mmCIF file of C-alpha atoms in Angstrom:
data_model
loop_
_atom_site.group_PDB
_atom_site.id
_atom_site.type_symbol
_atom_site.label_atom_id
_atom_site.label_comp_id
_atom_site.label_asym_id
_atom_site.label_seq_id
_atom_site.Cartn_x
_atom_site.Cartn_y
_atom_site.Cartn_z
ATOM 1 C CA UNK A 149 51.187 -63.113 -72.398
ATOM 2 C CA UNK A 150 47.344 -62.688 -72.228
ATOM 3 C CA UNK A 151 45.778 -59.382 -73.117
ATOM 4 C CA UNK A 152 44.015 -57.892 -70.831
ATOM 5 C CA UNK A 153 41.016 -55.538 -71.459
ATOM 6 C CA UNK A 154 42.126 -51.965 -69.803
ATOM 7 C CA UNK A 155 38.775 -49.965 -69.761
ATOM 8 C CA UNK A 156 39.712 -46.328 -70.748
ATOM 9 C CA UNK A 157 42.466 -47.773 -73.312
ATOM 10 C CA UNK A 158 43.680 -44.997 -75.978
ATOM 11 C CA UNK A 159 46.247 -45.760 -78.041
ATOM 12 C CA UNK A 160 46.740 -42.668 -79.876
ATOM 13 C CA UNK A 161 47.597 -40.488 -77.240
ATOM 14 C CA UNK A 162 50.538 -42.735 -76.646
ATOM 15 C CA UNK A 163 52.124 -41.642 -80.095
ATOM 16 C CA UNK A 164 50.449 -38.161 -79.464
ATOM 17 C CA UNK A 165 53.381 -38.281 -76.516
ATOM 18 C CA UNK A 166 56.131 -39.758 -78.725
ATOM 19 C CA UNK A 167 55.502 -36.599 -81.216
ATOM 20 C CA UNK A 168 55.443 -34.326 -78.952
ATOM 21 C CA UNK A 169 59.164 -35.427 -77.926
ATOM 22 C CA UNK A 170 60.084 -35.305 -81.143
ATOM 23 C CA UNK A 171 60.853 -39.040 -81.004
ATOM 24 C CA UNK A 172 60.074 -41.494 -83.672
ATOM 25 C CA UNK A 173 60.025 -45.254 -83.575
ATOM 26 C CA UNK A 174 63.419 -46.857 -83.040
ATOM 27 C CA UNK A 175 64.557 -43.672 -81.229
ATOM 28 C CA UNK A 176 61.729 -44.030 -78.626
ATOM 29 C CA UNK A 177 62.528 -47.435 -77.959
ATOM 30 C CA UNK A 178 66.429 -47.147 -78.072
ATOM 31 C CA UNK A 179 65.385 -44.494 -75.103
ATOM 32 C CA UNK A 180 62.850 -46.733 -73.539
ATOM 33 C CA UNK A 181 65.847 -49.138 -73.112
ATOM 34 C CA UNK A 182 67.683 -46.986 -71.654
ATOM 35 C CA UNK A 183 65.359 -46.230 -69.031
ATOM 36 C CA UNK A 184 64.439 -49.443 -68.212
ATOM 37 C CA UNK A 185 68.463 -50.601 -67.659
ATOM 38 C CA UNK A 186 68.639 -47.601 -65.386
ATOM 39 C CA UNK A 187 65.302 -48.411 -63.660
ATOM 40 C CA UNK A 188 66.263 -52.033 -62.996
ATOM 41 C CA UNK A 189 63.497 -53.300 -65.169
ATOM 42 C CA UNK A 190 63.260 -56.311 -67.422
ATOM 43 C CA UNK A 191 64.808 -54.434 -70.565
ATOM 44 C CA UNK A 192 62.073 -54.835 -73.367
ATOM 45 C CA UNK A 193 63.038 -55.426 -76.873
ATOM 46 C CA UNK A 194 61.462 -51.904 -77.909
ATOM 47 C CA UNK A 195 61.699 -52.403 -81.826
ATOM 48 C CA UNK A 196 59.562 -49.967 -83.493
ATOM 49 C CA UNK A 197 57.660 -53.260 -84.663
ATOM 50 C CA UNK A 198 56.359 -53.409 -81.080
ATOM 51 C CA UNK A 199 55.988 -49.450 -80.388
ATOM 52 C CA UNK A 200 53.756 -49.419 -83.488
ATOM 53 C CA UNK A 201 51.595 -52.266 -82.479
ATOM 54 C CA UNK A 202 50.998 -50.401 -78.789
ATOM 55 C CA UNK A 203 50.500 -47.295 -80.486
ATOM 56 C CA UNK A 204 47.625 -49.175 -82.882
ATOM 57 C CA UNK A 205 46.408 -50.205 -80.405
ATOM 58 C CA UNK A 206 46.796 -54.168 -81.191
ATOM 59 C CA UNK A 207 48.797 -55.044 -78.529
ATOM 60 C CA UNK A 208 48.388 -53.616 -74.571
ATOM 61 C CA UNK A 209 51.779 -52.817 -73.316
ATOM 62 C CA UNK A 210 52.684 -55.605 -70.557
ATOM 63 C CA UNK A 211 53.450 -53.991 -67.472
ATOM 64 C CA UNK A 212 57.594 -52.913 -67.422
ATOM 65 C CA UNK A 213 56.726 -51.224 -70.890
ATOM 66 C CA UNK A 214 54.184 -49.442 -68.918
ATOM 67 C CA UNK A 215 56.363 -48.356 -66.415
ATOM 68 C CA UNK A 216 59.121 -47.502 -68.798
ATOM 69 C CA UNK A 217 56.872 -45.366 -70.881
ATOM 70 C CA UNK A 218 55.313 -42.873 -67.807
ATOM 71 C CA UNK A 219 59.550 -42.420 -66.910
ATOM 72 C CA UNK A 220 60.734 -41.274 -71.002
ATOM 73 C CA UNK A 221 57.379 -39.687 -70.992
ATOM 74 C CA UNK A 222 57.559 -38.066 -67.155
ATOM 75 C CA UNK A 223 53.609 -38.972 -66.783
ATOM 76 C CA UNK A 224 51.357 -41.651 -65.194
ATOM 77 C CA UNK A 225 49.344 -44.099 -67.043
ATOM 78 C CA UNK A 226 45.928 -42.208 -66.889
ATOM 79 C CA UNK A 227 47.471 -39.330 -69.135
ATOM 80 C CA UNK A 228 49.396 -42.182 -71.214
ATOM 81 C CA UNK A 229 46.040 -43.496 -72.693
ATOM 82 C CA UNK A 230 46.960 -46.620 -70.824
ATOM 83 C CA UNK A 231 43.080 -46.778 -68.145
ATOM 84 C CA UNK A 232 41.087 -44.558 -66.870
ATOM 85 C CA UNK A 233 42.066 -42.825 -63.397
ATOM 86 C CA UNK A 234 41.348 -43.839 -60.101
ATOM 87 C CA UNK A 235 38.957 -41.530 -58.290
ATOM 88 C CA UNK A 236 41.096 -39.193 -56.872
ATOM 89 C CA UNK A 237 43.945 -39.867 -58.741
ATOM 90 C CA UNK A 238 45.796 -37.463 -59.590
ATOM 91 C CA UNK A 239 46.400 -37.595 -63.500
ATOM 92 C CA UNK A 240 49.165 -34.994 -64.242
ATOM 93 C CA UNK A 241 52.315 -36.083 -62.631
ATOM 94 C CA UNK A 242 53.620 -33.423 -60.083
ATOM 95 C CA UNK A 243 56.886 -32.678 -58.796
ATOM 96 C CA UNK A 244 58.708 -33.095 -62.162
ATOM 97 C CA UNK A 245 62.268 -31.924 -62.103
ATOM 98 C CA UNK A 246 61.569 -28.269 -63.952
ATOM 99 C CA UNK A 247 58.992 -27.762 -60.325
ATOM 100 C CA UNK A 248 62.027 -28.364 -57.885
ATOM 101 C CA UNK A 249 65.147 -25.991 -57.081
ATOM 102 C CA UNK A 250 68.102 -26.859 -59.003
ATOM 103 C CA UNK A 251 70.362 -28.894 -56.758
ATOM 104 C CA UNK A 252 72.368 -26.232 -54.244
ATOM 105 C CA UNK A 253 73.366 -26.970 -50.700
ATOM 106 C CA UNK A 254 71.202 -27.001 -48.555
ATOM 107 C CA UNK A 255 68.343 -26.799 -50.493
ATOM 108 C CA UNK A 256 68.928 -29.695 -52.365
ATOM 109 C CA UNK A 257 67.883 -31.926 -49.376
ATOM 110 C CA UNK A 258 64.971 -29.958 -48.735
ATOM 111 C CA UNK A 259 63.876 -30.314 -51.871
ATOM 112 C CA UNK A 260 64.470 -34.170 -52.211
ATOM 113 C CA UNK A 261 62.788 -34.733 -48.570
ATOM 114 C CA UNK A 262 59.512 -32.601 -49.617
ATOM 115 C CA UNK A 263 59.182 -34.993 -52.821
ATOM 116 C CA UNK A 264 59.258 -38.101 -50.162
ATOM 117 C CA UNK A 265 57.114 -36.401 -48.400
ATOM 118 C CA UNK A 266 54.283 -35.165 -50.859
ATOM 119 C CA UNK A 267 54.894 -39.210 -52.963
ATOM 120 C CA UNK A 268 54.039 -41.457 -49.320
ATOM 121 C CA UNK A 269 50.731 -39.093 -49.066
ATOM 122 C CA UNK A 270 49.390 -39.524 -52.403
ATOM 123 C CA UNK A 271 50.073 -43.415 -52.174
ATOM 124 C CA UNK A 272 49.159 -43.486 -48.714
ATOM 125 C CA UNK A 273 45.548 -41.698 -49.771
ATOM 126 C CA UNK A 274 43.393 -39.781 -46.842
ATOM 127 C CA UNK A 275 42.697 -39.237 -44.279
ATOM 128 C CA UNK A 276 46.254 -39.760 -42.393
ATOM 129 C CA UNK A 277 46.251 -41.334 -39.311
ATOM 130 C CA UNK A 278 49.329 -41.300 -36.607
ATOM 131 C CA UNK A 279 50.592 -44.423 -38.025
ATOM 132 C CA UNK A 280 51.014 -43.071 -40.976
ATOM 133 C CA UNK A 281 52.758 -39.612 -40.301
ATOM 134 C CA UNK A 282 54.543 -41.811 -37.973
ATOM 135 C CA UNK A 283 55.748 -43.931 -41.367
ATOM 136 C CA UNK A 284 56.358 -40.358 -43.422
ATOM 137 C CA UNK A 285 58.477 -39.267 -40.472
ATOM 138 C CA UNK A 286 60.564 -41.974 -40.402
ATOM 139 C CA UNK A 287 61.294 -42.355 -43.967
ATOM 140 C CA UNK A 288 61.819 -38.933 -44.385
ATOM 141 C CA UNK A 289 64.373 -38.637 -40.924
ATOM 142 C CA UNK A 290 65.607 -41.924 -42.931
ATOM 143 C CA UNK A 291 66.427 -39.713 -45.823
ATOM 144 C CA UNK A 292 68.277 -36.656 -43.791
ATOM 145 C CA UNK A 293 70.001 -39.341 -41.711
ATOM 146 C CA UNK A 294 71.535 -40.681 -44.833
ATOM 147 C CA UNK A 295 72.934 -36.520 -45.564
ATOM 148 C CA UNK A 296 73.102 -35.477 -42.259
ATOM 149 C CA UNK A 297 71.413 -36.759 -38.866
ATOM 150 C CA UNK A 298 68.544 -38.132 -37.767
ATOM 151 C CA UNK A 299 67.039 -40.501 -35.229
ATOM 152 C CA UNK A 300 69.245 -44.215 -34.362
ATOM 153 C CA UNK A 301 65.751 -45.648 -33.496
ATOM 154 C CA UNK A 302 65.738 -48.671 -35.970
ATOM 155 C CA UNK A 303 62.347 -49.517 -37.238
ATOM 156 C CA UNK A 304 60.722 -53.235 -38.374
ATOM 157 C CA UNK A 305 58.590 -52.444 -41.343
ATOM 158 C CA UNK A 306 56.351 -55.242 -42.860
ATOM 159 C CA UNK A 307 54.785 -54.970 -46.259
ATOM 160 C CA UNK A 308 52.345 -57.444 -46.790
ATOM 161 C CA UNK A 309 49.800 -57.821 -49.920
ATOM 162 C CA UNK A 310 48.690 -60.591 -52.175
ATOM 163 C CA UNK A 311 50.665 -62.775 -55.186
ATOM 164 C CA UNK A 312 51.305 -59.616 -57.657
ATOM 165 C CA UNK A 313 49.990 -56.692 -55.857
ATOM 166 C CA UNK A 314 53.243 -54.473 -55.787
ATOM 167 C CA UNK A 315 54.730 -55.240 -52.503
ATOM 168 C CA UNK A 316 58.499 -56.118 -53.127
ATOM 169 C CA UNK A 317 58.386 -52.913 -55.665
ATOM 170 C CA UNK A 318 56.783 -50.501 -52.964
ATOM 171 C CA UNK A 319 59.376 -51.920 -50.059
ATOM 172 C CA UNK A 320 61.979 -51.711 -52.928
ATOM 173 C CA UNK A 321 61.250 -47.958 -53.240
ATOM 174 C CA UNK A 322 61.140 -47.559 -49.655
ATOM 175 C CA UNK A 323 64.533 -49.142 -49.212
ATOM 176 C CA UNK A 324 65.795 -46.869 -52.376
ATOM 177 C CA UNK A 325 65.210 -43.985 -49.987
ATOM 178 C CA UNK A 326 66.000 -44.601 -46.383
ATOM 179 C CA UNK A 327 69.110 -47.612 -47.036
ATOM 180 C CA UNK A 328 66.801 -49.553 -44.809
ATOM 181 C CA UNK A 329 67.700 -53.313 -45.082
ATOM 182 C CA UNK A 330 65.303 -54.402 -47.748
ATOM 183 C CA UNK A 331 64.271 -58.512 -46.608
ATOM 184 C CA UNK A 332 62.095 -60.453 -49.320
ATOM 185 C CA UNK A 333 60.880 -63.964 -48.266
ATOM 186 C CA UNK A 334 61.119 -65.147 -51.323
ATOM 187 C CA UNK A 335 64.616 -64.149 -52.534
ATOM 188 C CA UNK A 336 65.224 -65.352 -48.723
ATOM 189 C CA UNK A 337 63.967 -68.505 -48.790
ATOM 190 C CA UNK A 338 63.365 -69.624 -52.264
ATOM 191 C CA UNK A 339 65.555 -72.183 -52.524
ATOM 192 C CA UNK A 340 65.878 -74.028 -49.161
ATOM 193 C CA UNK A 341 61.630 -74.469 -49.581
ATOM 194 C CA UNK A 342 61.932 -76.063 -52.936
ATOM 195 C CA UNK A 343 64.884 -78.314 -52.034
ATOM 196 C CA UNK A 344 62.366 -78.943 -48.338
ATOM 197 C CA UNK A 345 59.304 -79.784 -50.473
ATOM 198 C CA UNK A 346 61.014 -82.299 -52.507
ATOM 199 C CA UNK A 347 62.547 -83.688 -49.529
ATOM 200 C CA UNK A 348 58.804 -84.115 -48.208
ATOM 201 C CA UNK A 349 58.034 -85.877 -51.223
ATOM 202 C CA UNK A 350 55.382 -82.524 -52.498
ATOM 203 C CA UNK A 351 56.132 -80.403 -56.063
ATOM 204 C CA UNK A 352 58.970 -77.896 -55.134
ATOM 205 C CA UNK A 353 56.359 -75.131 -56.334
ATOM 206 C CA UNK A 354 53.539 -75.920 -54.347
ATOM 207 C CA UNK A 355 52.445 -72.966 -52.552
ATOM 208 C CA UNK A 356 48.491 -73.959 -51.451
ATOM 209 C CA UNK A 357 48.840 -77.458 -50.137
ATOM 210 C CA UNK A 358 48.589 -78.507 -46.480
ATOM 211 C CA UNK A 359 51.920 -79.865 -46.891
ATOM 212 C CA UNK A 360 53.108 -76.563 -47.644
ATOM 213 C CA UNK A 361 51.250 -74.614 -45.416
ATOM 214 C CA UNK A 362 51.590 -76.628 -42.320
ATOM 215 C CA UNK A 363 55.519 -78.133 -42.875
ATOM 216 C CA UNK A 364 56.911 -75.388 -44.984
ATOM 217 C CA UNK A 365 55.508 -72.228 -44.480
ATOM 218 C CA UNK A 366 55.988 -71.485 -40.891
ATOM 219 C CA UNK A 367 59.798 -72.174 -41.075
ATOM 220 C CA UNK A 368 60.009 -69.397 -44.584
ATOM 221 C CA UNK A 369 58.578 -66.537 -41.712
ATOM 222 C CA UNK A 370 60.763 -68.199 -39.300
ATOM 223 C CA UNK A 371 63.721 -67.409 -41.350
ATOM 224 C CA UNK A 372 62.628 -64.186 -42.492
ATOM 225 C CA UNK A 373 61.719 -62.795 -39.142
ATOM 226 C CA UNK A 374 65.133 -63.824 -37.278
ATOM 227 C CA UNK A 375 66.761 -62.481 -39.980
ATOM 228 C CA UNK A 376 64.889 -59.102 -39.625
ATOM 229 C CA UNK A 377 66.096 -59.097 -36.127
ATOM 230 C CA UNK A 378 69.722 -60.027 -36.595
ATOM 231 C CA UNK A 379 69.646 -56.836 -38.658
ATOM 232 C CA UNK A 380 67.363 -55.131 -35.953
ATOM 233 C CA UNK A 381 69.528 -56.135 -32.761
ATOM 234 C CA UNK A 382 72.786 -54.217 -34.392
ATOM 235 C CA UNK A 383 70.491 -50.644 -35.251
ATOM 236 C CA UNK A 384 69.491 -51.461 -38.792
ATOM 237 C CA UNK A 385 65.921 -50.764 -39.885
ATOM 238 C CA UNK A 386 64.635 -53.654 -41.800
ATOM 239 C CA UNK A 387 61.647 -54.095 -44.569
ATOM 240 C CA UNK A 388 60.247 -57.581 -44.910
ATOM 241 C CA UNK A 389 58.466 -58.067 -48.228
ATOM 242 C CA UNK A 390 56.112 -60.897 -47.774
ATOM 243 C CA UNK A 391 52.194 -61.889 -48.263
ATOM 244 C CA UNK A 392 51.388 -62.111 -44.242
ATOM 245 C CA UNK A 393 47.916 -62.683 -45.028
ATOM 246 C CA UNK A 394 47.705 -65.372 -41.927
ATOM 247 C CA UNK A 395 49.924 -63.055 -39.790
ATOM 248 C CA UNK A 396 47.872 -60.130 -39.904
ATOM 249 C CA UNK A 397 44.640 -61.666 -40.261
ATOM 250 C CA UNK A 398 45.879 -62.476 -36.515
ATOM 251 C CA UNK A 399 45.686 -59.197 -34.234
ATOM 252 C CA UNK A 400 47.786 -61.471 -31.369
ATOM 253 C CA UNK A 401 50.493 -62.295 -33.781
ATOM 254 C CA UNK A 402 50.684 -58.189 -34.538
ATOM 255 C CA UNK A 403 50.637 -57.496 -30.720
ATOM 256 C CA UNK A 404 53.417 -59.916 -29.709
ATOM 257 C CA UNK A 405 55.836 -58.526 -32.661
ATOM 258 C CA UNK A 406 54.741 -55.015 -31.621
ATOM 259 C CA UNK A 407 55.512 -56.098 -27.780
ATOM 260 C CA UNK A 408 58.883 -58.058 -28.170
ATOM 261 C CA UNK A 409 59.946 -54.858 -30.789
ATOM 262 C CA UNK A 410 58.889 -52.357 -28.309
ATOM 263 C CA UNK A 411 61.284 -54.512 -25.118
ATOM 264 C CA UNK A 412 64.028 -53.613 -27.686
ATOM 265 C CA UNK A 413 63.047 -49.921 -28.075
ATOM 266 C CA UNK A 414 62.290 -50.872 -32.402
ATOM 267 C CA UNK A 415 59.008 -49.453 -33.815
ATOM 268 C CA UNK A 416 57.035 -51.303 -35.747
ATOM 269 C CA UNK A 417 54.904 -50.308 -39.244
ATOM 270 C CA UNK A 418 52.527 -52.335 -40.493
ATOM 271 C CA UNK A 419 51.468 -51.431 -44.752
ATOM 272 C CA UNK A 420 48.980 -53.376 -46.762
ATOM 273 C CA UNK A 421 49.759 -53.269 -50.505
ATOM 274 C CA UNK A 422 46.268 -53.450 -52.121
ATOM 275 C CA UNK A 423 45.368 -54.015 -55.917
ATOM 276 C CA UNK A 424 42.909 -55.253 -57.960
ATOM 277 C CA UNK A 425 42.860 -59.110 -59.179
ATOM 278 C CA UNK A 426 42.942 -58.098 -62.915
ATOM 279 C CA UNK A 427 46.405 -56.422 -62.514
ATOM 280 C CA UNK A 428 47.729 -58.847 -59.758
ATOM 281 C CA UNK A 429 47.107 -61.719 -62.814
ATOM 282 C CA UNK A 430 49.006 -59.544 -64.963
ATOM 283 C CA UNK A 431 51.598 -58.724 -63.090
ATOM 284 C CA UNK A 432 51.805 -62.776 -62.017
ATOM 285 C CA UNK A 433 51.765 -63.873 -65.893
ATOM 286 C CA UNK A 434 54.428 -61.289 -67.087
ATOM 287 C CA UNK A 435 56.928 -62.734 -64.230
ATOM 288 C CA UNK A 436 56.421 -66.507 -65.348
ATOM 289 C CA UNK A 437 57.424 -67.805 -61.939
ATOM 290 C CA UNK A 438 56.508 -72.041 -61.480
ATOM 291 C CA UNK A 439 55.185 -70.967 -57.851
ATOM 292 C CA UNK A 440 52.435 -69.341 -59.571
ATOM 293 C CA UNK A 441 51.345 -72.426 -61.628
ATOM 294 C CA UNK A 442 48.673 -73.397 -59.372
ATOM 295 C CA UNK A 443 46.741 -69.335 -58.935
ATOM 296 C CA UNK A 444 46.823 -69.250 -62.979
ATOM 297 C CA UNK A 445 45.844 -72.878 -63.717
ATOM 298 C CA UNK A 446 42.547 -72.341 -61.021
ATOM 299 C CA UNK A 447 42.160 -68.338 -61.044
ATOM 300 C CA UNK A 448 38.994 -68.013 -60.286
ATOM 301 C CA UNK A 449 39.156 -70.277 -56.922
ATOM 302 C CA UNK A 450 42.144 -68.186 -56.161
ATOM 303 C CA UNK A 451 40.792 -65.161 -56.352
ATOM 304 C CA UNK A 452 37.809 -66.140 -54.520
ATOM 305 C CA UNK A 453 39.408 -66.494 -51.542
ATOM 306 C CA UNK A 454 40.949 -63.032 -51.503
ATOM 307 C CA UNK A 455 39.263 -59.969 -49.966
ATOM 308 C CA UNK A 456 40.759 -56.921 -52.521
ATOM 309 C CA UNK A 457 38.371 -54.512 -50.824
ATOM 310 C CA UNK A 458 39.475 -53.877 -47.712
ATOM 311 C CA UNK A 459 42.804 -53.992 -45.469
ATOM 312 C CA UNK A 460 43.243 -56.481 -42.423
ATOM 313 C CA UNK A 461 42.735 -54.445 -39.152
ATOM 314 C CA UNK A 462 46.300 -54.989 -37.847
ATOM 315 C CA UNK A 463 47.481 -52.882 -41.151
ATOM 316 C CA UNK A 464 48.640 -49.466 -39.820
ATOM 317 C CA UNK A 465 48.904 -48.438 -43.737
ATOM 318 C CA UNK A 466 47.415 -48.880 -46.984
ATOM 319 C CA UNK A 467 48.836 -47.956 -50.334
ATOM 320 C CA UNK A 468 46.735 -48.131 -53.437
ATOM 321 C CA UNK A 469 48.246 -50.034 -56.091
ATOM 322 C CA UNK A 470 45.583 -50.587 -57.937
ATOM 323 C CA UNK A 471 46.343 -50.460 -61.915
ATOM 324 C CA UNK A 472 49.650 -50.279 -60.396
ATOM 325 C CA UNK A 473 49.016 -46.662 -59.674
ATOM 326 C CA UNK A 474 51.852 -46.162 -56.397
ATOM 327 C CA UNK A 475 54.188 -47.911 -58.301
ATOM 328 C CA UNK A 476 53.937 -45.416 -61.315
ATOM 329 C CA UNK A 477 54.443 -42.982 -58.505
ATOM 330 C CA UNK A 478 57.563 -44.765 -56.916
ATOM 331 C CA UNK A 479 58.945 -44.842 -60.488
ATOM 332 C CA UNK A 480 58.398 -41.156 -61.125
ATOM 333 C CA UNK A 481 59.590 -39.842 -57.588
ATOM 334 C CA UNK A 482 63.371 -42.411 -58.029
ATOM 335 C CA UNK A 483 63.699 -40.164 -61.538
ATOM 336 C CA UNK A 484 62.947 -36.987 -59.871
ATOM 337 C CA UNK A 485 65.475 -37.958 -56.767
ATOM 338 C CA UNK A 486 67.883 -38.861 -59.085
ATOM 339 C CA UNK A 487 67.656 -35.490 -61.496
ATOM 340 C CA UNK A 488 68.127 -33.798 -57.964
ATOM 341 C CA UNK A 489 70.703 -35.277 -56.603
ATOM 342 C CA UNK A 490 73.136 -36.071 -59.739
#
């Protein structure tokens, strides 16, 4: 995989960390393993041949090392040496396990339900607005529901972003919390578009073609919409995990969803994953996938096309992901919840 220049890059304090856990080589990455199996992550290899190369500083950790480093290390990449912070950001991870009550009923809910709470603000970023208290409310009643009660309202939640910005990870977290059905287009759909381009006579990974975008395309949302509300119609919440850049570029295609949800008494949250283009290309190259071919092979006419600064209007939310800063968070607040709770 291509190195990437990460400005604020410090190798040192990385093995500063393993030290200070009194860890050395092969046992850091024997735990790093570990983590990463219980995180759901690509496992990496984590020889000490590899540790020792991060820790010189000769080789950037790809992203899943990244994210398996801040959870054996309980810290975020700014205080790993991996960048620089955000502004705002906050650098020292809060809400670690030794911060909380130890697990005793009732509290123990409490407890879990403030670190939701505290996690979707930071992510979330200020000011607040009602859509997204209204968000935080749900996910948290979510949360109680699953330990106790809360409200039957079921809820349509689309998470939208660009190729690599965090979206299936951020509506996997959200899912991890409130057992909301968790809907990506691509795991949905994959295969009946390849198998329909071919048919067409087009590459089974074209994703920028008319072909695609005018035969193909509208059927994927067809299928993952109807099968949002097939889970919708029986009282499940749903999260669809999907780009939607032309469906929420579109403030009429927001108001009819919001209007045919509301005739079936479902709400309706609307969250923009944003991210910079220098991790989205990272995040695309460490996955490998063939639909991504075309973005790599012509990058710079890719990214031209994208508008990183700003949210579409429809969005009711926006999490920051850039540097893949909310998912660091998501990561940290699944280890927490699960320290609490087991």
């Amino acid at each position: 995989m291509k190195t990437i220049h990460r400005p604020g890059w410090q190798p040192l304090v990385l093995r500063q960390h393993r030290e200070a856990h009194g860890l050395t080589l092969e046992a850091a990455g024997d735990q790093l393993r570990q983590v990463a199996s219980r995180h759901g992550l690509t496992a990496p290899a984590a020889n000490f041949q590899t540790l020792w190369a991060h820790e010189q500083g000769s080789v950037y950790p790809g992203p899943h090392y990244r994210r398996a480093y801040c959870l054996l290390y309980q810290a975020n990449e700014p205080t790993l040496g991996f960048r620089l912070p955000l502004p705002g950001e906050i650098t020292q991870v809060e809400n670690s396990i030794s911060d909380l009550p130890q697990p005793t009923d009732p509290a123990t809910d409490n407890a879990a339900a403030q670190v939701i709470e505290q996690t979707l603000h930071k992510v979330a970023g200020a000011p607040s607005n009602a859509e997204q208290n209204a968000l935080l409310n749900r996910v948290v009643d979510a949360w109680r529901r699953r330990h106790g009660h809360g409200s039957p309202k079921p809820i349509l939640t689309l998470v939208g972003g660009y190729a690599g910005s965090g979206k299936t990870e951020f509506s996997r977290f959200l899912s991890d919390i409130t057992g909301w059905a968790f809907l990506d287009k691509d795991s949905l759909t994959r295969a009946m578009v390849e198998r329909l381009l071919i048919s067409l006579g087009g590459d089974p990974h074209d994703r920028h073609t008319e072909l695609y975008l005018s035969e193909v395309r509208p059927l994927e949302y067809r299928c993952l919409m109807e099968t949002a509300f097939d889970n919708l119609k029986v009282g499940t919440s749903a999260i669809l995990s999907a780009p939607f850049i032309a469906e929420l570029a579109d403030p009429d295609w927001v108001c009819r969803l919001t209007n045919r949800c509301a005739a079936r008494g479902i709400d309706v949250a609307v969250v923009w994953v944003r991210c910079d283009p220098e991790s989205m290309r990272e995040y695309i190259e460490f996955r490998g996938a063939p639909r991504d071919a075309w973005k790599l092979d012509n990058w710079q006419t890719y990214v031209s096309g994208l508008n990183t600064e700003t949210s579409p209007s429809t969005a009711h939310i926006t999490v920051d992901n850039r540097l893949g800063a909310a998912i660091s968070l998501a990561d940290q607040t699944r280890e927490t919840l699960k320290r609490i709770l087991t």
